[in-house]
CSV table of C-alpha atoms in Angstrom, one decimal:
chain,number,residue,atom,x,y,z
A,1,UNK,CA,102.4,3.9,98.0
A,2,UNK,CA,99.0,3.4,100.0
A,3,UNK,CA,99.2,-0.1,102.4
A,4,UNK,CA,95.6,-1.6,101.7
A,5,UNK,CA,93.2,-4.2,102.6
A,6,UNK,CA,90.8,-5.7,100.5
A,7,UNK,CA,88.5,-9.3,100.7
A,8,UNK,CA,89.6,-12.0,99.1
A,9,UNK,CA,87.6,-15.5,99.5
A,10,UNK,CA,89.4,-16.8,102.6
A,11,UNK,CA,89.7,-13.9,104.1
A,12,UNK,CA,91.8,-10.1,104.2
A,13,UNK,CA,94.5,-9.7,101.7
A,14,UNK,CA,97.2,-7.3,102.5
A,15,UNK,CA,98.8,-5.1,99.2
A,16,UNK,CA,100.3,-2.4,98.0
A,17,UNK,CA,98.6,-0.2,95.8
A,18,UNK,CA,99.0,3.0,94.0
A,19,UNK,CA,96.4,4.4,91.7
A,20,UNK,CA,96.8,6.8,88.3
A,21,UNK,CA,96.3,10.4,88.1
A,22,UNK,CA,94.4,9.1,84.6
A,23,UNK,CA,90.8,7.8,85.6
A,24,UNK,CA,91.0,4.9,82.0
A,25,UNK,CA,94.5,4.2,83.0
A,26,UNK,CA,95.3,0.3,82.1
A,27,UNK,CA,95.6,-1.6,85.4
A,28,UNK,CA,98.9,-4.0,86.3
A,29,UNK,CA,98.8,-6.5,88.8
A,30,UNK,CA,102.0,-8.1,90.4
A,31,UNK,CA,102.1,-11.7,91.4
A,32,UNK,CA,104.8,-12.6,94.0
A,33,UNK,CA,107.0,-16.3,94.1
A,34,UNK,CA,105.9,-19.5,96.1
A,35,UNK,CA,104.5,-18.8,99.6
A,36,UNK,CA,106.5,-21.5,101.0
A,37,UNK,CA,109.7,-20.4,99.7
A,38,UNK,CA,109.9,-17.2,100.8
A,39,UNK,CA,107.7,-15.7,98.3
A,40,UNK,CA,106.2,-12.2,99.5
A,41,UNK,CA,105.2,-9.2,97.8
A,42,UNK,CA,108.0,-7.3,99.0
A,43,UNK,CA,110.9,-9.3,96.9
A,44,UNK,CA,112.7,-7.3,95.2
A,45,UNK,CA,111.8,-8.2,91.7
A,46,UNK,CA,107.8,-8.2,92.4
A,47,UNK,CA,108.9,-4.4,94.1
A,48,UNK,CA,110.9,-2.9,91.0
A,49,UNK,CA,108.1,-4.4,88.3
A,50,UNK,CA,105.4,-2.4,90.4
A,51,UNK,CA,107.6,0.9,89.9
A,52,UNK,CA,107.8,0.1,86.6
A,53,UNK,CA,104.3,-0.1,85.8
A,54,UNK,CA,103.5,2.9,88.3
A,55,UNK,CA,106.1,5.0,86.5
A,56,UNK,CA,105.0,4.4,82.9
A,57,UNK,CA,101.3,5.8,84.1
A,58,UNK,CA,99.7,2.3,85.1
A,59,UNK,CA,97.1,1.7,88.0
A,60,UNK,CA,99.5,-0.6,90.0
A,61,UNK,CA,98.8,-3.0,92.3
A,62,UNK,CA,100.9,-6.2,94.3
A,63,UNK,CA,99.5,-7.9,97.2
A,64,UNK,CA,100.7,-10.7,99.7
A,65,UNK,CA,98.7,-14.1,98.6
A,66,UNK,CA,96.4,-16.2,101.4
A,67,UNK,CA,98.8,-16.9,104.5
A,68,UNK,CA,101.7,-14.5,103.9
A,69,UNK,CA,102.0,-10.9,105.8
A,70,UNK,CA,98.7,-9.3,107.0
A,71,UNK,CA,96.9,-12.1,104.6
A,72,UNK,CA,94.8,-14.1,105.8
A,73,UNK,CA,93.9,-17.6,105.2
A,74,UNK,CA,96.9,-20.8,104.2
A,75,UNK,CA,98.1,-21.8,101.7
A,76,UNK,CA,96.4,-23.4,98.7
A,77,UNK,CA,98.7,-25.0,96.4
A,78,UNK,CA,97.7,-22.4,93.5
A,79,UNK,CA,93.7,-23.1,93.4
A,80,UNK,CA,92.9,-20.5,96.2
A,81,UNK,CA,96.1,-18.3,95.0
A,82,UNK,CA,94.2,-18.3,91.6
A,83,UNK,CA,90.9,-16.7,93.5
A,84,UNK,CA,92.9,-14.3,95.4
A,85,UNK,CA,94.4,-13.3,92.0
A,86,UNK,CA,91.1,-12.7,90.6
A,87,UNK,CA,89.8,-10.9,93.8
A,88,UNK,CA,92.9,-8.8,93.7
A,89,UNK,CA,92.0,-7.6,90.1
A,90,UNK,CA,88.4,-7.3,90.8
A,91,UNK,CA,88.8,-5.1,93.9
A,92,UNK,CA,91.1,-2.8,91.5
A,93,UNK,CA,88.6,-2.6,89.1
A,94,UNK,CA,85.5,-1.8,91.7
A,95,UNK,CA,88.0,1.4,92.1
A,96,UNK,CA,88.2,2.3,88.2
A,97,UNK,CA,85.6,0.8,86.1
A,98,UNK,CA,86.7,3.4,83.1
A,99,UNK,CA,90.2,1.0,83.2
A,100,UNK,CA,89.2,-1.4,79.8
A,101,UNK,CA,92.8,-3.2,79.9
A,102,UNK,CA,95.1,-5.0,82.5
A,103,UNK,CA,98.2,-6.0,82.1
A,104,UNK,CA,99.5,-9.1,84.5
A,105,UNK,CA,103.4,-9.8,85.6
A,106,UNK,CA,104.1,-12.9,87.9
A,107,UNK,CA,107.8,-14.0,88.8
A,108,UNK,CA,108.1,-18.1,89.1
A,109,UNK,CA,105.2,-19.5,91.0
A,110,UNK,CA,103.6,-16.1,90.3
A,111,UNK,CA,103.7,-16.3,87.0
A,112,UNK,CA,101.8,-19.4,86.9
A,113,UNK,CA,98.8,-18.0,88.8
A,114,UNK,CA,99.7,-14.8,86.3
A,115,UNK,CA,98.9,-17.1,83.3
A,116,UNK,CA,95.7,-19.2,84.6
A,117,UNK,CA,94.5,-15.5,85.4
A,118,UNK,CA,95.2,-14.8,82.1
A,119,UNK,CA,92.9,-17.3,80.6
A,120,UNK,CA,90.1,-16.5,83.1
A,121,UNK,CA,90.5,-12.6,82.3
A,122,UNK,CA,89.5,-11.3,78.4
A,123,UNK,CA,90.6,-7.9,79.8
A,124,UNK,CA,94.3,-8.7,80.2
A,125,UNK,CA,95.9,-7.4,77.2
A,126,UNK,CA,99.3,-8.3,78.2
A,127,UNK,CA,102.0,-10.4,80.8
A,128,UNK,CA,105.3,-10.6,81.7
A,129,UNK,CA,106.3,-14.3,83.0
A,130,UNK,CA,109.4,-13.9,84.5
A,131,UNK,CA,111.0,-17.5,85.5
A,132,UNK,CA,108.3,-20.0,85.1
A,133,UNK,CA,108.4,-23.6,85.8
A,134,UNK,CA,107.1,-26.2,83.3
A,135,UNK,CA,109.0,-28.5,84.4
A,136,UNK,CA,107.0,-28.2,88.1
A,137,UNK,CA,103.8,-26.8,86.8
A,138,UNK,CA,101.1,-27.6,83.9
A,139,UNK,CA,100.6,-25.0,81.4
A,140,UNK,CA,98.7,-27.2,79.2
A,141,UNK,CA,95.7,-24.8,80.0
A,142,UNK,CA,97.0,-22.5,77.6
A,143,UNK,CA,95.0,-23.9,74.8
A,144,UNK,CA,95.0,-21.2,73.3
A,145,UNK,CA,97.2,-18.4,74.9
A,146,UNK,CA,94.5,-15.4,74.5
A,147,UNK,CA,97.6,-12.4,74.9
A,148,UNK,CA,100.7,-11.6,73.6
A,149,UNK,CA,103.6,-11.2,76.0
A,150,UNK,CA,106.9,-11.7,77.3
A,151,UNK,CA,108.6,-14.8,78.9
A,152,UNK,CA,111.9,-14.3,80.3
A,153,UNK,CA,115.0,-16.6,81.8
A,154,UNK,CA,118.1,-17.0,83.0
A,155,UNK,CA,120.2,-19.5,81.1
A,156,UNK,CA,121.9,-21.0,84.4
A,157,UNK,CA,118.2,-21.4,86.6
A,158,UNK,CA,118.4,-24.9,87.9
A,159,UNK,CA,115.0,-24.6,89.5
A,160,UNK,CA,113.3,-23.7,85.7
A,161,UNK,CA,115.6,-25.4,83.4
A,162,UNK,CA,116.3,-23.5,80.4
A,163,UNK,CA,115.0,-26.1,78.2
A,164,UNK,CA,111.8,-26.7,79.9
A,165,UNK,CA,111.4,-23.1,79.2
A,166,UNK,CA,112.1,-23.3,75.8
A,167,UNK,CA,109.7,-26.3,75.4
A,168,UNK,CA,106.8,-23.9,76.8
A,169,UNK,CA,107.5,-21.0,74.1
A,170,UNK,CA,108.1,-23.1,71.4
A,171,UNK,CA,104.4,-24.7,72.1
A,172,UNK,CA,103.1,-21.0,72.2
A,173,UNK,CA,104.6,-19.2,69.6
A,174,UNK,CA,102.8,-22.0,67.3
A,175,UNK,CA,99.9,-20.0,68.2
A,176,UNK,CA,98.3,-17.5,65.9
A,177,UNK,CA,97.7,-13.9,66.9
A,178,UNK,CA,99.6,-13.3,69.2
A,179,UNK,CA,103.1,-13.1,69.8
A,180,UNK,CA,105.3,-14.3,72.1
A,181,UNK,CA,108.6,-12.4,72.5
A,182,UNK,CA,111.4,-14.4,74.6
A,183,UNK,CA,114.7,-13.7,76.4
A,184,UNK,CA,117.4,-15.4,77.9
A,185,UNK,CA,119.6,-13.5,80.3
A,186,UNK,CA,122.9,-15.1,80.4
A,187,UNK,CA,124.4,-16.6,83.5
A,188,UNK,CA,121.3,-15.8,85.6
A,189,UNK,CA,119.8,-18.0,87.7
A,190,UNK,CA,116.2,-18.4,89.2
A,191,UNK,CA,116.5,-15.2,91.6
A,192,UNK,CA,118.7,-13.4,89.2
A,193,UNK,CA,121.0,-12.3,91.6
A,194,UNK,CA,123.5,-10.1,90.0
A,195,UNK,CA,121.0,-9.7,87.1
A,196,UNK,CA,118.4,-8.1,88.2
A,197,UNK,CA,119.5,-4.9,86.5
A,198,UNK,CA,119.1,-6.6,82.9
A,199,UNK,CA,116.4,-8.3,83.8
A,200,UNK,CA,114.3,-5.0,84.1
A,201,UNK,CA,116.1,-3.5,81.3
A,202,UNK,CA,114.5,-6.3,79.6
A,203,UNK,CA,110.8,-5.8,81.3
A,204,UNK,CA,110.9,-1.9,80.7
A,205,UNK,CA,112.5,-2.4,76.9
A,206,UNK,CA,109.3,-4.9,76.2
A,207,UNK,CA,106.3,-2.4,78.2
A,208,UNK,CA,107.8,0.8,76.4
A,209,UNK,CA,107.5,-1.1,72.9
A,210,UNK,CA,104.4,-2.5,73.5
A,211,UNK,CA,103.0,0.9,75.0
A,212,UNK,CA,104.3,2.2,71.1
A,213,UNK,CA,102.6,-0.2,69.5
A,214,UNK,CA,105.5,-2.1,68.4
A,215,UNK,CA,105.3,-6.0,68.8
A,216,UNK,CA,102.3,-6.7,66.8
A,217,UNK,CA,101.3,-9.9,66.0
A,218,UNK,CA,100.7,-10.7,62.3
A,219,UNK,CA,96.8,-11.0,61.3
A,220,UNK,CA,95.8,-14.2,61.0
A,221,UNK,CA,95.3,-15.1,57.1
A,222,UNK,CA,92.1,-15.1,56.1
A,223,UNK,CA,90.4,-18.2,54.6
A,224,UNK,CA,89.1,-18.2,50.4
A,225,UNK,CA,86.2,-19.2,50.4
């Protein structure tokens, strides 16, 4: 997979990137865990969700966020992660303007920039949060959530409590269309170690039915007049 660089507003930001053989391909972009924690876009999780969307036919891209790697720039506490999100997707798009949908996937911290992206972004059709953090991060900007997707869990992370989790999809899947599928792996915690495997069975289980057209959300009813 190509190693690029592309501008981001404070600066180069390093990725990885790897293009469809389809010209109107849908686009995925991968958002990595907290910079300050190790976060990087080589974990391993941000890694196999990039080969799942490059072997399913997406234009794929990942990328190192302000400060990490061959990026420049420090970190921002999420408002300049936010922009380099954005950039990141832009830049992508400069490459294939005949791409009409995206689909975003951020792990912890990244999927809280996934999700503000999300509302910034009518294009995004789809997201996988994998381990967010309500209990660390607001989500109250997701009034209303504008795409149907999957959040996902481990029962025993201590760093996203399960029921802080819950809290966040209950709140959303009051919404109408769209829908919000969940899962809970068993006995995984926030880096899923020793789970990974079912976590990904999960990820791949939810693309491949929405790529079918499966997980539809019910029309909103229409108002007598």
């Amino acid at each position: 997979m190509p190693e690029i660089i592309f501008n981001g507003p404070a600066g180069r930001l390093e990725g990885r990137y790897q293009p469809s053989k389809q010209k109107n391909a849908p686009i995925a972009i991968i958002l990595h865990p907290h910079p300050q924690f190790g976060g990087t876009m080589n974990n391993q999780i941000v890694y196999q969700l990039f080969y799942m969307f490059q072997k399913r036919g997406f234009t794929t891209l990942r990328f190192n966020f302000r400060g990490i790697g061959r990026s420049q720039g420090e970190f921002d506490h999420g408002a300049g992660e936010l922009s380099d999100a954005a950039s990141a997707l832009d830049w992508v798009q400069s490459l294939h303007p005949d791409s009409k949908s995206c689909w975003v996937a951020g792990y912890s911290f990244g999927a809280w920039i996934g999700m503000q992206l999300l509302m910034r972004r009518p294009e995004i059709e789809g997201f996988m949060s994998i381990a967010p953090q309500p209990n660390i991060y607001d989500f109250s900007f997701l009034a209303p959530c504008p795409s149907s997707g999957l959040i996902i869990n481990g029962d025993a992370d201590k760093v996203a409590p399960e029921k802080d989790v819950n809290g966040l999809v209950e709140k959303l899947k009051a919404q109408k269309g769209i829908l919000i599928t969940h899962k809970t792996i068993p006995g995984a915690n926030h880096f899923f170690n020793g789970h990974v495997e079912t976590l990904m069975a999960e990820c791949e289980d939810y693309l491949d039915r929405r790529l079918a057209g499966e997980l539809t959300p019910e029309p909103a009813a229409k108002r007598i007049r």
